[in-house]
Short mmCIF file of C-alpha atoms and ligand atoms in Angstrom, two decimals:
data_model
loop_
_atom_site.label_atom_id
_atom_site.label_comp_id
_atom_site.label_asym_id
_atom_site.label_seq_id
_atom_site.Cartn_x
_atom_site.Cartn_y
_atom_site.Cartn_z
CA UNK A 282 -33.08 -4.56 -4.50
CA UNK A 283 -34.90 -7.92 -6.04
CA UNK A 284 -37.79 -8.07 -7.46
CA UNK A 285 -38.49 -11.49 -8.24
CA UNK A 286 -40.47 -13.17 -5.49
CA UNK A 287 -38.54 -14.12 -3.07
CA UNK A 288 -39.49 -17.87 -3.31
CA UNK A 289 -38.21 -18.26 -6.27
CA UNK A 290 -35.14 -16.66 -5.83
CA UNK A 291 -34.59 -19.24 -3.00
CA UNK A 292 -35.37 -21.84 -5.85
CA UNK A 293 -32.98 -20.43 -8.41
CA UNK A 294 -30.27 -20.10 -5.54
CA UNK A 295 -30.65 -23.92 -4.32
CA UNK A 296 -30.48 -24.70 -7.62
CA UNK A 297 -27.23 -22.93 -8.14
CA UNK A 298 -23.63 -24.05 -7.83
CA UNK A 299 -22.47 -23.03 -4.02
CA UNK A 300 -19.99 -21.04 -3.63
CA UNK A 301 -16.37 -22.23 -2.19
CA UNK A 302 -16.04 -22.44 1.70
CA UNK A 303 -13.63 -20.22 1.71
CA UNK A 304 -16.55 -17.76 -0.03
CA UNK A 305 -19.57 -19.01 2.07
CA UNK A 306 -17.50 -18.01 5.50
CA UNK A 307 -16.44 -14.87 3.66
CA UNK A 308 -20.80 -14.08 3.51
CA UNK A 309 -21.11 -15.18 7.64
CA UNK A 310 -18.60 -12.83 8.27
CA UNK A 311 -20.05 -9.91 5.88
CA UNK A 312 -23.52 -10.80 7.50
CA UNK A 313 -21.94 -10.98 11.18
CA UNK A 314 -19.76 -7.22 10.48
CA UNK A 315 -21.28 -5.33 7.99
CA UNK A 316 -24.49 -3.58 7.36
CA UNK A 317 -25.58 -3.14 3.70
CA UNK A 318 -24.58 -6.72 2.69
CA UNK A 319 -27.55 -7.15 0.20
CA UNK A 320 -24.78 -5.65 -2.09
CA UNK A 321 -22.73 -8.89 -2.42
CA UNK A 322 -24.01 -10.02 -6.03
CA UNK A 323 -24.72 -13.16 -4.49
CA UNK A 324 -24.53 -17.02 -5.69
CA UNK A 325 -26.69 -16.86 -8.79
CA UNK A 326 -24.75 -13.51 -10.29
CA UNK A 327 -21.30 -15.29 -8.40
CA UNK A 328 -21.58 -18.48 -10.37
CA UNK A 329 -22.68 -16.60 -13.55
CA UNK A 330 -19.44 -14.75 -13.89
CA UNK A 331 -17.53 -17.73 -12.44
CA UNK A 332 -18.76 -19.76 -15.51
CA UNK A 333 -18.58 -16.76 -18.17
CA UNK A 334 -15.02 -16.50 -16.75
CA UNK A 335 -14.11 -20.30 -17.48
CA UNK A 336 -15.70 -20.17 -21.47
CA UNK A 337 -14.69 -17.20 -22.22
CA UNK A 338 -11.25 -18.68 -21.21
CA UNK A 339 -10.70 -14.81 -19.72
CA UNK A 340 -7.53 -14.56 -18.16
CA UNK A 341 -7.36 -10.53 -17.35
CA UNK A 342 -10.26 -9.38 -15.30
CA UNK A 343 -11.30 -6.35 -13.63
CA UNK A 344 -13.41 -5.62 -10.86
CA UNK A 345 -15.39 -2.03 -10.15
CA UNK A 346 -16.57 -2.21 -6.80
CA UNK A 347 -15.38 -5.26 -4.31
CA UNK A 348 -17.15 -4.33 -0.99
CA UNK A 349 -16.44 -8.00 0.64
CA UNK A 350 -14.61 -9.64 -2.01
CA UNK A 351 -17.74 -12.07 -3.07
CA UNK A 352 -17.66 -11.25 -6.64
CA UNK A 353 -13.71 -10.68 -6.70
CA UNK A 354 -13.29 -14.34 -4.96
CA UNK A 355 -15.55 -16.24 -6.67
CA UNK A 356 -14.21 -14.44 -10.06
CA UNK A 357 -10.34 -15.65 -9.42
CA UNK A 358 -11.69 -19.01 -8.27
CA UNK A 359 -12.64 -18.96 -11.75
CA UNK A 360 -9.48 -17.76 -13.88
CA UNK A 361 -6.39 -19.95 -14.53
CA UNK A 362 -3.51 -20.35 -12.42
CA UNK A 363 -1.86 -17.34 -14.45
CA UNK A 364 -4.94 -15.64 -14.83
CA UNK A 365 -5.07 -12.15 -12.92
CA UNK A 366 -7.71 -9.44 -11.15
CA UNK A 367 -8.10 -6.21 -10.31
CA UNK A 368 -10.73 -5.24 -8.22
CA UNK A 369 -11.79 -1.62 -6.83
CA UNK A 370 -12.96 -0.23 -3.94
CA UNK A 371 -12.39 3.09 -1.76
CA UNK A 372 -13.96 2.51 1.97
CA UNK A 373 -11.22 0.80 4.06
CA UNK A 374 -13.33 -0.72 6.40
CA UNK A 375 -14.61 -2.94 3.13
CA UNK A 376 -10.65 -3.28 2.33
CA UNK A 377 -10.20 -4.72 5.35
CA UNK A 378 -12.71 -7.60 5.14
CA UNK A 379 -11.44 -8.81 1.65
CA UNK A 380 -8.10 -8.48 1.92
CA UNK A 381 -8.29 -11.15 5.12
CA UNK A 382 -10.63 -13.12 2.57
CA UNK A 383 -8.07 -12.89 -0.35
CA UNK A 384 -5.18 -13.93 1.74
CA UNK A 385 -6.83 -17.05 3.45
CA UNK A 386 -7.67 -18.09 -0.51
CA UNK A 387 -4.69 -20.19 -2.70
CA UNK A 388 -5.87 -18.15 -5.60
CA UNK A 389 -4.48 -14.91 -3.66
CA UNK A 390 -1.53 -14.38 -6.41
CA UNK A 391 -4.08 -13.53 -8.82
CA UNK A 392 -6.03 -10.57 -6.86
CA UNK A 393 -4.82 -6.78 -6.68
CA UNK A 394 -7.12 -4.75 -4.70
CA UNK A 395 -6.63 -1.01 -5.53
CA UNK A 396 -7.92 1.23 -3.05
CA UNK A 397 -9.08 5.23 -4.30
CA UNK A 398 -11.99 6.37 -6.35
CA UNK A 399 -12.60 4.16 -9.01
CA UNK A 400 -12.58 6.85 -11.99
CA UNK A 401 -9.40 7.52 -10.47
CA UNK A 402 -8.04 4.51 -10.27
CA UNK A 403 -8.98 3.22 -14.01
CA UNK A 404 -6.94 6.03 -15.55
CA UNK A 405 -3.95 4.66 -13.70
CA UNK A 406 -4.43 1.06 -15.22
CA UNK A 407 -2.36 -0.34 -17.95
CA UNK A 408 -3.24 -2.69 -20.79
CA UNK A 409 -7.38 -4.31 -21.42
CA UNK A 410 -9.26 -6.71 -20.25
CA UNK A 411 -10.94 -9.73 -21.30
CA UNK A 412 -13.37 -9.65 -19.02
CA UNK A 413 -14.99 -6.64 -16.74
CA UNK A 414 -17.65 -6.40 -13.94
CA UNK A 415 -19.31 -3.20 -12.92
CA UNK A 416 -20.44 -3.35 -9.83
CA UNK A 417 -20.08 0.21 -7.74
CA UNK A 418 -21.45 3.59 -7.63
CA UNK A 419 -24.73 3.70 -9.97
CA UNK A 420 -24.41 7.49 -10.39
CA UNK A 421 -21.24 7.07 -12.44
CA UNK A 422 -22.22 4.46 -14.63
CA UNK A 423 -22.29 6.47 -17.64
CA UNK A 424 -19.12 7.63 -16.98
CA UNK A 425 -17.46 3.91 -16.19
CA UNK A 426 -19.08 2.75 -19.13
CA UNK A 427 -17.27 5.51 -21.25
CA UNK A 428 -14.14 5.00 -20.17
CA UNK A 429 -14.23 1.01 -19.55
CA UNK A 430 -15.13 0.09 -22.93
CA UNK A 431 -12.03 1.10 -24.65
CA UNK A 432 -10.35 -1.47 -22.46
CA UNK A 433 -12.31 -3.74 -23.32
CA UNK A 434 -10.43 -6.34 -25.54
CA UNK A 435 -12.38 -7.10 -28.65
CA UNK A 436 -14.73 -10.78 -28.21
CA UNK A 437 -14.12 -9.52 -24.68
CA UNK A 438 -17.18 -9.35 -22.25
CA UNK A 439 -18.27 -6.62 -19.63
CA UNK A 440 -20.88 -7.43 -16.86
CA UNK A 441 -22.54 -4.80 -15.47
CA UNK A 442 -24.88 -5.20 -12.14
CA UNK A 443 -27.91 -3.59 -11.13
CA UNK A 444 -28.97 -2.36 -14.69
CA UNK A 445 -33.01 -2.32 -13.61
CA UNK A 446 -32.59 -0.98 -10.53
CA UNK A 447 -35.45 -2.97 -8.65
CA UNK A 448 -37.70 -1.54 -11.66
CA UNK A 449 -37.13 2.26 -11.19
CA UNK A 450 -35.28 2.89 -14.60
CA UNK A 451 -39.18 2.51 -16.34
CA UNK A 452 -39.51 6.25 -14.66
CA UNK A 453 -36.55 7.08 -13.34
CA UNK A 454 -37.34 9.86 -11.01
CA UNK A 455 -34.16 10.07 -8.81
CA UNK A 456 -30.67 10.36 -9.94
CA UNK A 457 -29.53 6.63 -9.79
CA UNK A 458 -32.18 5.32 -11.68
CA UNK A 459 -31.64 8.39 -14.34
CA UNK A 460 -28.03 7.54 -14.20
CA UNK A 461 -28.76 3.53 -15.14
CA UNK A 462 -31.15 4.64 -17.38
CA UNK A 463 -28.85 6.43 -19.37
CA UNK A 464 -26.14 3.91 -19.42
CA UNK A 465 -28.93 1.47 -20.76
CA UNK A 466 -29.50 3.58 -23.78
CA UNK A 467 -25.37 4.23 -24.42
CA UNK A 468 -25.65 0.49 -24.65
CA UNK A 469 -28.09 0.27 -26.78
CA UNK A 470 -26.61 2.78 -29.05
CA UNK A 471 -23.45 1.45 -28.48
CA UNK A 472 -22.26 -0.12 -32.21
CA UNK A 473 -19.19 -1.76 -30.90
CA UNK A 474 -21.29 -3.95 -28.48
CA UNK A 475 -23.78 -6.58 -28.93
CA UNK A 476 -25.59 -7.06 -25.34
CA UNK A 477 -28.29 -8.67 -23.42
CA UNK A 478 -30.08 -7.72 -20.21
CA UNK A 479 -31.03 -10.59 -17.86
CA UNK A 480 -33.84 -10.21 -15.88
CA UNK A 481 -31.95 -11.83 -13.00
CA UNK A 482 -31.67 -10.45 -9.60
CA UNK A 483 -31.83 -6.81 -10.14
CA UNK A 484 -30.85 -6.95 -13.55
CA UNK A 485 -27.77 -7.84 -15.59
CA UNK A 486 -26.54 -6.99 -18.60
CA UNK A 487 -23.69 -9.03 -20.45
CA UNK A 488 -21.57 -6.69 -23.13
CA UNK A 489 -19.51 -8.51 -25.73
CA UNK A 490 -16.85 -6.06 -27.70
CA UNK A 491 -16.99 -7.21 -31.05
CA UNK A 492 -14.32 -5.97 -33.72
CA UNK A 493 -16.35 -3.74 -36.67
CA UNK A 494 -18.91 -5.14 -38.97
CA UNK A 495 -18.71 -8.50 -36.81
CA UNK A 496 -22.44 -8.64 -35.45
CA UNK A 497 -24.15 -10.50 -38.38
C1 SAM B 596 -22.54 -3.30 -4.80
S1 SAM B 596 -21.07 -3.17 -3.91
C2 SAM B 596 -20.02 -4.37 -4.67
C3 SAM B 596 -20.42 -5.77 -4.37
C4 SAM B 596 -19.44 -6.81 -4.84
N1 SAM B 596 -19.18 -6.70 -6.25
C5 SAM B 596 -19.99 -8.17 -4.51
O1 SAM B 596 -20.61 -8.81 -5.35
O2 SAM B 596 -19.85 -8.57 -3.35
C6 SAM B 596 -20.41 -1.66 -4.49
C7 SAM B 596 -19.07 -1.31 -3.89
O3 SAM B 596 -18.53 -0.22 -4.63
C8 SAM B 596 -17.85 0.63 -3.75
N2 SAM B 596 -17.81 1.96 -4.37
C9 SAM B 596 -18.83 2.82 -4.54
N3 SAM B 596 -18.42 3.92 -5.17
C10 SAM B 596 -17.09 3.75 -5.43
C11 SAM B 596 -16.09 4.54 -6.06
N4 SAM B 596 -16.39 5.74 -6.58
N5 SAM B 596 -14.85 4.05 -6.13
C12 SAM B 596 -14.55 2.83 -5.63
N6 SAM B 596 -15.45 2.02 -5.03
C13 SAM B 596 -16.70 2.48 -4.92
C14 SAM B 596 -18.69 0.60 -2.47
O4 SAM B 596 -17.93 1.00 -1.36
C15 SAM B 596 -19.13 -0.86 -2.44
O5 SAM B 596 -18.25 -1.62 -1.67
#
């Protein structure tokens, strides 16, 4: 999924912040038991959030797509004491893994984990959020994007993973790529939104909600 040489990815990541214990056994035990693991976001993307998290001063956050519970641990690691997550995931044998992860953690209290398809499970949700992360099926991006952004508290800021797609969305020729690329231009179109896409990883792009006629 990277496309930055892989030397200096292992540059940026020694360079980085590490991640809690608690979070470093929680990647051993994704490596040792899962397949697909290059999905965890990882400790450049982990730390990023962690430290948009503490200056945003975000206190409601929610999560769309946990797998592990990387992002979702290192995210409440982040928040205050009262602070509070939601994170979302539908395969159980993921569920499993991060809920044994969230309960070993003392920041526990703050996590929900809300199991069913995501679309699903957003329409059930009550109140916004200062802060969201997008992180799940790429095909529905558009459609998460849509229907996250209204719960997006204004000055609020969404995260959203995987926005170059290892490149593909110059021609997107399958329906993932298409699917990012589309939810790239929404963005850009977007009026309510100023945003920028980092060029780390696979690509990252930060959303800020600001109220009307704020951007200038
Ligand atoms: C890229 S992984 C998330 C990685 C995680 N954020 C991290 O950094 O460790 C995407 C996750 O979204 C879940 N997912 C995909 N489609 C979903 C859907 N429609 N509803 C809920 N979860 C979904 C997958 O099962 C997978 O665990």
């Amino acid at each position: 999924m990277n496309f930055i040489k892989s030397e200096i990815e292992e540059y940026a990541t020694e360079a980085t912040t590490p991640e809690s214990e608690l979070v470093q056994e929680l990647v051993e035990v994704s490596n040792e038991n899962l397949e697909y693991v290059d999905m965890i976001s990882g400790r450049v993307v982990g730390r990023l959030l962690a430290i948009l998290i503490k200056i945003s001063g975000a206190k409601r956050v929610l999560e769309i797509g946990t797998f592990s519970g990387y992002s979702a641990l290192s995210m409440a690691e982040a928040l205050p004491a009262d602070g509070e997550l939601i994170t979302c995931e539908y395969n159980e044998r993921y569920e499993k893994l991060a809920r044994s992860f969230f309960q070993k953690s003392e920041h526990s209290h703050k996590i929900t984990l809300r199991m069913g398809k995501a679309l699903d499970t957003i329409e059930q949700l009550n109140g916004s959020f200062d802060f969201i992360f997008l992180d799940a099926d790429k095909v529905n991006y558009p459609a998460y994007f849509k229907k996250l952004l209204p719960m997006l508290e204004v000055n609020g800021l969404m995260a959203i993973d995987n926005v170059l797609w290892s490149g593909s969305v110059l021609h997107p020729d399958d329906e993932k790529a298409k699917a990012i690329d589309e939810l790239n231009g929404m963005i850009r179109n977007e009026e309510q939104v100023e945003q920028v896409m980092l060029t780390i990883r696979d690509g990252l792009t930060l959303v800020r909600k600001n109220s009307f006629f704020q951007l200038y």
